[in-house]
Amino acid sequence: MAACRAQASASEQAWLEAAQTFIQATLSPAGKEPNKQLTQSVIDCVKETWLSQRENQDFTLPLNYSFVSVQNLQTHQRMPCCSHLSRSGHAHQAWSQGAGPGGSLLPREPLLLLGTLINLSEDLEQECRSGSLYVRDNTGSVGCELTDLDLSWLGHLFLFPSWSYLPPAKKNSLGEGHLELWGTPVPVFPLAGRPDPLTPIPVLYPEKASCLLRYRKRHKVKEPNLAGKLVRLSALVITQNKRYFVLTLGELSHAEGQAGSQVSVIVQIPAQMVWHRVLRPGRAYILTKLRVTKTRGRRYSIWTTIPSSDLVPLRPDYVQELELDIRFLEADLIPLPQPTNSKDSGRQEGLFRNSKVLHYLGTVTDVLNESASLYILDGELILCLAYQHIRGLRRVIRPGVRLELRDVHLLQSVGGGTTRPVLALCLHGTVLLQSFSPLKPESLPPFKVRGASLYEQLVWECQLGLPLYLWATKALEELACKLCPYVLRYHQFLRHSSPGNPSLALQLLAPSWDVLIPRGTPVRHAYSELLEEPHHCPHQKYTQVQTPCSFPTLLDLAEEGQRRAWAAFDPKALLPLSEAAHLTSCQLNRHLAWSWLCLPSCVFQPAQVLLGVLVASSHKGCLQLRDLRASLPCMPLTENSQPLTDPKLIGCLVRVEKFRLVVEREVRSSFPSWKELDAAGFIQKKQARVYVQFLLPDALILPVPRPTFDSESPQTDPSCPEEPRVGQSRLFLLSHKEALMKRNFCVLPGARLRPPKPTLSFYVSGTWLCGTQRKEGSGWGPPESLGVENKDQKCCAIRPSSQVSLIFLGSSVRWFPFLYPNQVYRLVAPGPSQTPMLFETEGSSGPSQRPLELAGTQSCLTVQEEWTLELGSSQDIPNVPEISKALPESSLTHLLSDNISNSLVSFSAEILSRILCEPPLALRRIKPENAGAVKTGVKLTVALEMDDCDYPPHLDIYIEEPHLPPQIGLLPGARVHFSQLEKKISRSNIVYCCFRPSTSVQVLSFPPETQARLLVEDGTAEATVTCRNHLVAAALGLSPSDWTSVLECARRPGRVALQFTGPGAPTESPSKAHEPLALFLRTLCGSPSVLRPIKLSFALERRPSDVTPLEPARLQQFQCGELSLRTKVNPRPRLLCLSLQEPELPAAPS
């Protein structure tokens, strides 16, 4: 026993010595002699607090606890922790049980923390007080939060027996750690209480204080004191570096929820912002030395504090109501309009709903988005704090935190993809911290912790209501998952807008919500929201928002397209019975081997927005949209049928609302005959090719900022090259582009033993427009001479010797989708500009040039992988005539003549059909190892474009290896220009064409959409409904086979349009009046097959980009027996049909 006591005594002595050293270094005033009284007071405070725990009787000192300074806590404590001054863990366990199941508890550390509680950081001036609290010692200060505060605590030294410390959430983050003081602080020195007043304090209660505001000229009272029970506390408002809040005092005699006189006081003095942490609704207070002020935009005045004002608890025995000099008139005592109790105002008024205002006490169970201030309460409710400034409180809220919400709005069925009820606070209400969480902070994705300023901008500058804000938050998460972190860094994407530097995220979202925000929506004004009666705020009235759009990943979009394409695949619909019945098994399966489905963007609900980075693939030679999960081939066109030719768009972000998702289906089947087309077992293999088509005017194209510093490094891709350090360039005019295919190149002696494999490549031929130009500053210097000395001119005329053939292979194949005839391009090479003869004819180091030289090409050049391409112009150089943009066309005589074969022809045509087939006998390639095997090809049947010709001639075009699969966009209905096809003549003297290595294809327009506009009515009003594509067949009541026949008949004349001008009126038809198809459609549209009851689902046809004004109200005549009536009717809404079904009509009575 003596040994144990001696050991304990030695441990206590060591602990006391360490305590004295710590106190003198950390708590004693710097530069002064050691303060023995301070040292002893701190040790006594620790000992008394330790012994106050009944379970700590064995030792008089917490020997296993060590002191920690603020600096050491901030420097060495990298992980969240907590400390509780107790020997056993019972108190800690009791505290942690309030968190409920799940989550990881904060680890407990035996640390003793002492410091002075202040409300001013050392780095701030007195006028910059913001209401924040800090714990300070000689080594520094750290921010802190606590659940309750007494103003008498400020400036005093405390021992904090129970606390948690949370370091910055991210390593090397600019944020700071903070303390959570969840135990009552213990003062080291006794706190001096507020002395009792010698005389009662004269006060005004809310009833007379309100009257005094209106009649203050008659009642001269200088700086009165106001007393009452706190009935409402607003949020702490932060605007333009100014902070303020409003408190409302009510009569002492009225219980909570009962009406009575109330008076509001605005607090704007920086040193008084800490009052916001002290005030608690339901308690009574006195505010001293108040004055009257007028706020901006207010019609009447309000009480306000001054720097000498004070906040003290109200003790009825020490106050006396102030008697005014003049008697009040009876009318004077009528209080100002009081806020209406909207707790039962959840009724619906038209499209608007009214929220309910209530108080709520709950526990945070999940964090939806920390930056957006969205949380889950009690596992059931969404809590939105975005409409308040909670920057300090945001770091505290995590699962396990218990909150009291005062005057919070309850909104139900807000829409926008949100199904749970929402609790949302405006500036009128407040959130009170009831208890801290014992759980460690969760590790959240970067998009949930970054971008707080962007979300504030959505609320305060974009003026988004709550339903739209919730959708915008969800959409930003979708976008971040698509683009971050490799396309963009999170901090780049979630950056807020600034003058001249718009936010990329807002540019992507704004087109979707612009149409949903009512014009003339009042701008949110903080003073009005706090003080106006009756109360108005963004949450008071709301409308349920249909999800404007979503931003699916490209992989999800492609998979959805394939799912719909195979769900709609019906062999019987692809082949009319009249045709299928006469086909052999081989012919039948070849007709079914290829089909396609076009899904316009309007068929997706909610609307799908196509979004990705435009890249050029060096593996496929096509344009692609790319996000983090997939790449999707794309085909953009201009409105005037011009392809995309500017390579500067590579790497830009493309956003498209109107697009077409094309799915090309290929099946391998073995149907014996048409009778077995219903049996899916005869299909052995299915595969699909998916891509998108869109018009450039429908796209929003945004440059992507270069990645800046962040923890991740970007992935490089040869299809998205960074701009190299350019040295020299040369302009050329492209005259022809050959096919992209695998070609053989000659092997130079000694290069390698194995013969090379065929390489994906293509050739272009053109003309140098000038000599090499060197880089000079931000532009290009004068071109060098092409060999003809002329010092007076910067360039010489085009000569035959300037013809060139460029070879693209390897990664330079990525330039294929940008190169088109009759365009001027600039070939740019990086590196030193002194390199001579860089764009001249290659020597023996290049591929074999003999075939090209024999073809008349004077120069052959292989484009290097590091070279880049830019769109140029003939205006960049003088003395060059304007270049014609016309595409080459062969004469009709030469094209259709049956006595000229094996020549190259060029023409524009519309594709009528596309099937897999055996090539003509002359094109068949017999495999040596299998003489019976024949390669499969593709046959396009096209209608030549001819002016003033109702029935243009048809022509078959055959495509075989190595041109398979054909490039994207060769679909029935598309207009295409074919260049340098080989013309052939069959044994039956029928002209057909074949693809050759010199062939190039340019899609001029996409297949047109079939569309029908219907007039529907349900007995209350009329509406026009637009049906597109397959829904037109459903509206006309046509079977799949009949609809296919109609489409085939419509393609032969090229276009059929019928327009009904009104009920009973004749139709207007641009087509021939007596054409069989026009007669059929006219008869069908007036038959009971079309004029019938239907059941349809729809969406509003107006898109965000549609600014067409609504039609005005119109006069319509109604017949009621013999009486004819005319009345005004509302405009017909324009609807877009999403699905159309036959209704289930009630059975007729027996």
mmCIF file of C-alpha atoms in Angstrom, residues 377-641:
data_model
loop_
_atom_site.group_PDB
_atom_site.id
_atom_site.type_symbol
_atom_site.label_atom_id
_atom_site.label_comp_id
_atom_site.label_asym_id
_atom_site.label_seq_id
_atom_site.Cartn_x
_atom_site.Cartn_y
_atom_site.Cartn_z
ATOM 1 C CA LEU A 377 -34.468 15.011 -40.632
ATOM 2 C CA ASP A 378 -35.625 11.936 -38.704
ATOM 3 C CA GLY A 379 -35.262 9.845 -41.858
ATOM 4 C CA GLU A 380 -38.453 11.322 -43.308
ATOM 5 C CA LEU A 381 -38.191 15.045 -44.058
ATOM 6 C CA ILE A 382 -35.891 17.087 -46.239
ATOM 7 C CA LEU A 383 -34.468 20.112 -44.465
ATOM 8 C CA CYS A 384 -33.458 23.057 -46.655
ATOM 9 C CA LEU A 385 -31.422 25.825 -45.034
ATOM 10 C CA ALA A 386 -30.259 27.372 -48.318
ATOM 11 C CA TYR A 387 -32.492 30.433 -47.935
ATOM 12 C CA GLN A 388 -30.581 31.516 -44.842
ATOM 13 C CA HIS A 389 -26.905 32.289 -44.348
ATOM 14 C CA ILE A 390 -25.657 29.363 -42.253
ATOM 15 C CA ARG A 391 -21.953 29.390 -43.093
ATOM 16 C CA GLY A 392 -20.952 28.879 -39.466
ATOM 17 C CA LEU A 393 -23.683 26.388 -38.692
ATOM 18 C CA ARG A 394 -22.966 24.312 -41.802
ATOM 19 C CA ARG A 395 -19.764 22.910 -40.291
ATOM 20 C CA VAL A 396 -21.707 21.596 -37.289
ATOM 21 C CA ILE A 397 -24.667 19.934 -39.006
ATOM 22 C CA ARG A 398 -24.113 16.231 -39.598
ATOM 23 C CA PRO A 399 -25.989 13.042 -38.656
ATOM 24 C CA GLY A 400 -26.729 13.057 -34.942
ATOM 25 C CA VAL A 401 -27.196 16.815 -34.543
ATOM 26 C CA ARG A 402 -30.486 17.829 -32.920
ATOM 27 C CA LEU A 403 -32.090 21.026 -34.203
ATOM 28 C CA GLU A 404 -35.041 23.190 -33.231
ATOM 29 C CA LEU A 405 -36.670 24.931 -36.177
ATOM 30 C CA ARG A 406 -38.736 28.017 -35.409
ATOM 31 C CA ASP A 407 -41.266 29.340 -37.936
ATOM 32 C CA VAL A 408 -40.270 26.819 -40.575
ATOM 33 C CA HIS A 409 -42.307 26.273 -43.750
ATOM 34 C CA LEU A 410 -43.644 22.813 -44.579
ATOM 35 C CA LEU A 411 -43.996 22.182 -48.315
ATOM 36 C CA GLN A 412 -45.448 18.986 -49.735
ATOM 37 C CA SER A 413 -45.413 17.607 -53.269
ATOM 38 C CA VAL A 414 -42.894 20.113 -54.583
ATOM 39 C CA GLY A 415 -42.042 17.943 -57.601
ATOM 40 C CA GLY A 416 -38.783 18.264 -59.499
ATOM 41 C CA GLY A 417 -37.860 14.692 -58.627
ATOM 42 C CA THR A 418 -38.437 15.206 -54.875
ATOM 43 C CA THR A 419 -41.003 12.933 -53.244
ATOM 44 C CA ARG A 420 -40.485 13.727 -49.547
ATOM 45 C CA PRO A 421 -42.018 16.665 -47.679
ATOM 46 C CA VAL A 422 -39.644 19.583 -47.253
ATOM 47 C CA LEU A 423 -39.000 21.842 -44.266
ATOM 48 C CA ALA A 424 -37.553 25.135 -45.448
ATOM 49 C CA LEU A 425 -36.547 28.174 -43.449
ATOM 50 C CA CYS A 426 -36.815 31.697 -44.793
ATOM 51 C CA LEU A 427 -35.248 34.746 -43.154
ATOM 52 C CA HIS A 428 -38.274 35.070 -40.897
ATOM 53 C CA GLY A 429 -37.480 31.849 -39.021
ATOM 54 C CA THR A 430 -34.430 30.542 -37.265
ATOM 55 C CA VAL A 431 -32.662 27.300 -36.463
ATOM 56 C CA LEU A 432 -31.474 26.643 -32.897
ATOM 57 C CA LEU A 433 -28.809 24.100 -32.057
ATOM 58 C CA GLN A 434 -30.059 21.785 -29.304
ATOM 59 C CA SER A 435 -27.233 19.224 -29.117
ATOM 60 C CA PHE A 436 -24.106 18.251 -31.021
ATOM 61 C CA SER A 437 -23.489 14.987 -32.799
ATOM 62 C CA PRO A 438 -21.214 12.367 -31.209
ATOM 63 C CA LEU A 439 -20.551 10.901 -34.679
ATOM 64 C CA LYS A 440 -17.552 11.423 -36.892
ATOM 65 C CA PRO A 441 -18.233 13.481 -40.025
ATOM 66 C CA GLU A 442 -19.043 11.342 -43.032
ATOM 67 C CA SER A 443 -16.776 11.309 -46.048
ATOM 68 C CA LEU A 444 -18.879 13.016 -48.712
ATOM 69 C CA PRO A 445 -18.250 13.168 -52.476
ATOM 70 C CA PRO A 446 -16.523 16.379 -53.589
ATOM 71 C CA PHE A 447 -19.627 17.676 -55.356
ATOM 72 C CA LYS A 448 -21.476 17.621 -52.012
ATOM 73 C CA VAL A 449 -18.924 19.744 -50.152
ATOM 74 C CA ARG A 450 -17.799 22.196 -52.835
ATOM 75 C CA GLY A 451 -19.604 25.067 -54.489
ATOM 76 C CA ALA A 452 -21.388 26.659 -51.519
ATOM 77 C CA SER A 453 -21.116 30.102 -53.127
ATOM 78 C CA LEU A 454 -22.684 28.753 -56.332
ATOM 79 C CA TYR A 455 -25.724 27.446 -54.445
ATOM 80 C CA GLU A 456 -26.060 30.783 -52.662
ATOM 81 C CA GLN A 457 -26.055 32.418 -56.071
ATOM 82 C CA LEU A 458 -28.931 30.188 -57.176
ATOM 83 C CA VAL A 459 -31.016 31.474 -54.256
ATOM 84 C CA TRP A 460 -30.049 35.121 -54.003
ATOM 85 C CA GLU A 461 -29.234 36.123 -57.591
ATOM 86 C CA CYS A 462 -31.048 33.607 -59.789
ATOM 87 C CA GLN A 463 -34.105 33.856 -57.488
ATOM 88 C CA LEU A 464 -34.946 30.163 -57.706
ATOM 89 C CA GLY A 465 -37.934 28.996 -55.714
ATOM 90 C CA LEU A 466 -37.579 25.914 -53.556
ATOM 91 C CA PRO A 467 -38.989 23.322 -56.035
ATOM 92 C CA LEU A 468 -36.706 24.562 -58.802
ATOM 93 C CA TYR A 469 -33.763 24.857 -56.413
ATOM 94 C CA LEU A 470 -34.127 21.208 -55.407
ATOM 95 C CA TRP A 471 -34.156 20.190 -59.058
ATOM 96 C CA ALA A 472 -31.139 22.389 -59.831
ATOM 97 C CA THR A 473 -29.217 20.758 -56.981
ATOM 98 C CA LYS A 474 -29.992 17.312 -58.344
ATOM 99 C CA ALA A 475 -29.063 18.388 -61.868
ATOM 100 C CA LEU A 476 -25.727 19.800 -60.700
ATOM 101 C CA GLU A 477 -24.956 16.468 -59.051
ATOM 102 C CA GLU A 478 -25.723 14.681 -62.323
ATOM 103 C CA LEU A 479 -23.492 17.079 -64.234
ATOM 104 C CA ALA A 480 -20.651 16.758 -61.734
ATOM 105 C CA CYS A 481 -20.802 12.972 -62.013
ATOM 106 C CA LYS A 482 -20.641 13.277 -65.814
ATOM 107 C CA LEU A 483 -17.780 15.750 -66.072
ATOM 108 C CA CYS A 484 -15.682 15.737 -62.913
ATOM 109 C CA PRO A 485 -12.865 15.273 -62.084
ATOM 110 C CA TYR A 486 -11.174 14.545 -65.442
ATOM 111 C CA VAL A 487 -13.016 16.831 -67.851
ATOM 112 C CA LEU A 488 -13.256 19.567 -65.223
ATOM 113 C CA ARG A 489 -12.086 19.933 -61.671
ATOM 114 C CA TYR A 490 -14.877 20.161 -59.103
ATOM 115 C CA HIS A 491 -13.880 23.664 -58.047
ATOM 116 C CA GLN A 492 -13.925 24.782 -61.698
ATOM 117 C CA PHE A 493 -17.356 23.376 -62.432
ATOM 118 C CA LEU A 494 -18.994 24.466 -59.147
ATOM 119 C CA ARG A 495 -17.589 27.983 -59.328
ATOM 120 C CA HIS A 496 -20.000 30.894 -58.923
ATOM 121 C CA SER A 497 -20.430 33.531 -61.607
ATOM 122 C CA SER A 498 -18.636 36.835 -61.490
ATOM 123 C CA PRO A 499 -18.751 39.829 -63.853
ATOM 124 C CA GLY A 500 -17.197 38.804 -67.137
ATOM 125 C CA ASN A 501 -16.632 35.251 -65.927
ATOM 126 C CA PRO A 502 -19.917 33.306 -66.017
ATOM 127 C CA SER A 503 -20.238 30.027 -64.216
ATOM 128 C CA LEU A 504 -20.130 26.997 -66.490
ATOM 129 C CA ALA A 505 -22.651 25.194 -64.296
ATOM 130 C CA LEU A 506 -25.153 28.052 -64.507
ATOM 131 C CA GLN A 507 -24.770 28.277 -68.273
ATOM 132 C CA LEU A 508 -25.721 24.618 -68.533
ATOM 133 C CA LEU A 509 -28.754 24.925 -66.247
ATOM 134 C CA ALA A 510 -30.137 28.358 -67.157
ATOM 135 C CA PRO A 511 -31.834 27.367 -70.471
ATOM 136 C CA SER A 512 -33.955 24.830 -68.592
ATOM 137 C CA TRP A 513 -35.257 27.066 -65.819
ATOM 138 C CA ASP A 514 -35.626 30.363 -67.703
ATOM 139 C CA VAL A 515 -39.042 29.331 -69.003
ATOM 140 C CA LEU A 516 -40.147 28.127 -65.549
ATOM 141 C CA ILE A 517 -39.407 31.338 -63.671
ATOM 142 C CA PRO A 518 -42.433 33.622 -64.130
ATOM 143 C CA ARG A 519 -41.629 36.934 -65.702
ATOM 144 C CA GLY A 520 -41.905 39.805 -63.311
ATOM 145 C CA THR A 521 -41.073 37.646 -60.315
ATOM 146 C CA PRO A 522 -40.280 40.102 -57.493
ATOM 147 C CA VAL A 523 -36.687 40.273 -56.419
ATOM 148 C CA ARG A 524 -36.102 38.885 -52.963
ATOM 149 C CA HIS A 525 -35.632 41.722 -50.471
ATOM 150 C CA ALA A 526 -34.280 40.786 -47.063
ATOM 151 C CA TYR A 527 -35.825 43.718 -45.162
ATOM 152 C CA SER A 528 -39.262 43.052 -46.619
ATOM 153 C CA GLU A 529 -39.021 39.353 -45.874
ATOM 154 C CA LEU A 530 -38.134 40.095 -42.269
ATOM 155 C CA LEU A 531 -40.465 42.976 -41.502
ATOM 156 C CA GLU A 532 -43.404 43.130 -43.915
ATOM 157 C CA GLU A 533 -46.811 42.112 -42.601
ATOM 158 C CA PRO A 534 -48.468 40.042 -43.799
ATOM 159 C CA HIS A 535 -45.405 37.941 -44.321
ATOM 160 C CA HIS A 536 -44.170 37.199 -47.842
ATOM 161 C CA CYS A 537 -41.246 34.916 -48.694
ATOM 162 C CA PRO A 538 -40.226 32.431 -51.434
ATOM 163 C CA HIS A 539 -41.733 29.525 -49.485
ATOM 164 C CA GLN A 540 -45.160 30.946 -48.752
ATOM 165 C CA LYS A 541 -46.672 30.075 -52.140
ATOM 166 C CA TYR A 542 -45.223 27.466 -54.431
ATOM 167 C CA THR A 543 -46.146 25.388 -57.448
ATOM 168 C CA GLN A 544 -45.358 21.772 -58.088
ATOM 169 C CA VAL A 545 -42.600 21.626 -60.669
ATOM 170 C CA GLN A 546 -42.449 18.936 -63.286
ATOM 171 C CA THR A 547 -38.845 17.865 -63.755
ATOM 172 C CA PRO A 548 -37.648 20.243 -66.513
ATOM 173 C CA CYS A 549 -34.977 17.877 -67.771
ATOM 174 C CA SER A 550 -32.287 15.470 -66.723
ATOM 175 C CA PHE A 551 -28.682 15.027 -67.782
ATOM 176 C CA PRO A 552 -28.158 11.293 -68.265
ATOM 177 C CA THR A 553 -24.741 9.851 -68.812
ATOM 178 C CA LEU A 554 -23.992 8.959 -72.401
ATOM 179 C CA LEU A 555 -23.833 5.310 -71.407
ATOM 180 C CA ASP A 556 -27.305 5.439 -69.873
ATOM 181 C CA LEU A 557 -28.665 7.266 -72.912
ATOM 182 C CA ALA A 558 -27.191 4.692 -75.294
ATOM 183 C CA GLU A 559 -28.491 1.797 -73.210
ATOM 184 C CA GLU A 560 -31.972 3.349 -73.059
ATOM 185 C CA GLY A 561 -31.911 3.778 -76.837
ATOM 186 C CA GLN A 562 -30.960 0.154 -77.353
ATOM 187 C CA ARG A 563 -33.628 -1.000 -74.914
ATOM 188 C CA ARG A 564 -36.318 0.922 -76.769
ATOM 189 C CA ALA A 565 -35.010 -0.172 -80.158
ATOM 190 C CA TRP A 566 -35.150 -3.869 -79.313
ATOM 191 C CA ALA A 567 -38.497 -3.461 -77.565
ATOM 192 C CA ALA A 568 -39.885 -1.978 -80.792
ATOM 193 C CA PHE A 569 -38.234 -4.614 -83.008
ATOM 194 C CA ASP A 570 -40.993 -6.512 -84.802
ATOM 195 C CA PRO A 571 -40.058 -8.526 -87.906
ATOM 196 C CA LYS A 572 -43.642 -8.379 -89.165
ATOM 197 C CA ALA A 573 -43.616 -4.581 -89.010
ATOM 198 C CA LEU A 574 -40.384 -4.393 -91.008
ATOM 199 C CA LEU A 575 -41.743 -6.459 -93.906
ATOM 200 C CA PRO A 576 -45.262 -5.998 -95.285
ATOM 201 C CA LEU A 577 -47.047 -9.304 -95.633
ATOM 202 C CA SER A 578 -47.578 -8.761 -99.342
ATOM 203 C CA GLU A 579 -43.816 -8.566 -99.804
ATOM 204 C CA ALA A 580 -42.659 -11.098 -97.216
ATOM 205 C CA ALA A 581 -44.888 -13.857 -98.579
ATOM 206 C CA HIS A 582 -42.914 -13.953 -101.840
ATOM 207 C CA LEU A 583 -39.392 -13.914 -100.351
ATOM 208 C CA THR A 584 -37.198 -16.933 -99.973
ATOM 209 C CA SER A 585 -35.712 -17.721 -96.588
ATOM 210 C CA CYS A 586 -32.374 -16.182 -97.554
ATOM 211 C CA GLN A 587 -33.986 -13.006 -98.894
ATOM 212 C CA LEU A 588 -36.259 -12.754 -95.874
ATOM 213 C CA ASN A 589 -33.380 -12.915 -93.404
ATOM 214 C CA ARG A 590 -31.315 -10.410 -95.374
ATOM 215 C CA HIS A 591 -34.178 -7.916 -95.316
ATOM 216 C CA LEU A 592 -34.414 -8.319 -91.555
ATOM 217 C CA ALA A 593 -30.653 -8.180 -91.008
ATOM 218 C CA TRP A 594 -30.543 -4.383 -90.759
ATOM 219 C CA SER A 595 -33.108 -1.914 -89.455
ATOM 220 C CA TRP A 596 -33.043 1.339 -87.584
ATOM 221 C CA LEU A 597 -35.009 3.396 -85.118
ATOM 222 C CA CYS A 598 -34.837 7.149 -84.666
ATOM 223 C CA LEU A 599 -35.773 8.420 -81.228
ATOM 224 C CA PRO A 600 -36.276 12.205 -81.195
ATOM 225 C CA SER A 601 -35.508 13.899 -77.920
ATOM 226 C CA CYS A 602 -39.190 14.695 -77.392
ATOM 227 C CA VAL A 603 -40.029 11.029 -76.673
ATOM 228 C CA PHE A 604 -38.021 11.001 -73.467
ATOM 229 C CA GLN A 605 -39.772 12.001 -70.274
ATOM 230 C CA PRO A 606 -38.504 13.870 -68.454
ATOM 231 C CA ALA A 607 -36.674 15.600 -71.270
ATOM 232 C CA GLN A 608 -33.136 14.331 -71.707
ATOM 233 C CA VAL A 609 -30.399 16.879 -72.363
ATOM 234 C CA LEU A 610 -27.472 15.638 -74.392
ATOM 235 C CA LEU A 611 -24.227 16.778 -72.814
ATOM 236 C CA GLY A 612 -20.628 15.874 -73.448
ATOM 237 C CA VAL A 613 -17.238 17.083 -74.558
ATOM 238 C CA LEU A 614 -16.747 17.075 -78.306
ATOM 239 C CA VAL A 615 -13.771 14.917 -79.263
ATOM 240 C CA ALA A 616 -12.481 13.491 -82.525
ATOM 241 C CA SER A 617 -11.667 9.811 -82.377
ATOM 242 C CA SER A 618 -8.377 8.677 -83.916
ATOM 243 C CA HIS A 619 -9.561 5.056 -83.782
ATOM 244 C CA LYS A 620 -12.841 5.484 -85.689
ATOM 245 C CA GLY A 621 -12.353 8.771 -87.505
ATOM 246 C CA CYS A 622 -15.633 10.267 -86.316
ATOM 247 C CA LEU A 623 -16.809 12.923 -83.899
ATOM 248 C CA GLN A 624 -17.856 11.795 -80.457
ATOM 249 C CA LEU A 625 -19.419 13.248 -77.359
ATOM 250 C CA ARG A 626 -17.613 12.036 -74.288
ATOM 251 C CA ASP A 627 -18.206 12.043 -70.560
ATOM 252 C CA LEU A 628 -16.650 10.055 -67.730
ATOM 253 C CA ARG A 629 -18.513 6.843 -68.514
ATOM 254 C CA ALA A 630 -18.675 6.518 -72.285
ATOM 255 C CA SER A 631 -18.254 8.035 -75.721
ATOM 256 C CA LEU A 632 -21.134 8.373 -78.157
ATOM 257 C CA PRO A 633 -20.601 9.026 -81.883
ATOM 258 C CA CYS A 634 -22.328 12.173 -83.063
ATOM 259 C CA MET A 635 -23.131 13.922 -86.326
ATOM 260 C CA PRO A 636 -23.687 17.695 -86.137
ATOM 261 C CA LEU A 637 -24.922 19.685 -89.137
ATOM 262 C CA THR A 638 -25.607 23.342 -89.760
ATOM 263 C CA GLU A 639 -29.015 24.551 -90.883
ATOM 264 C CA ASN A 640 -27.773 25.045 -94.446
ATOM 265 C CA SER A 641 -26.659 21.401 -94.770
#
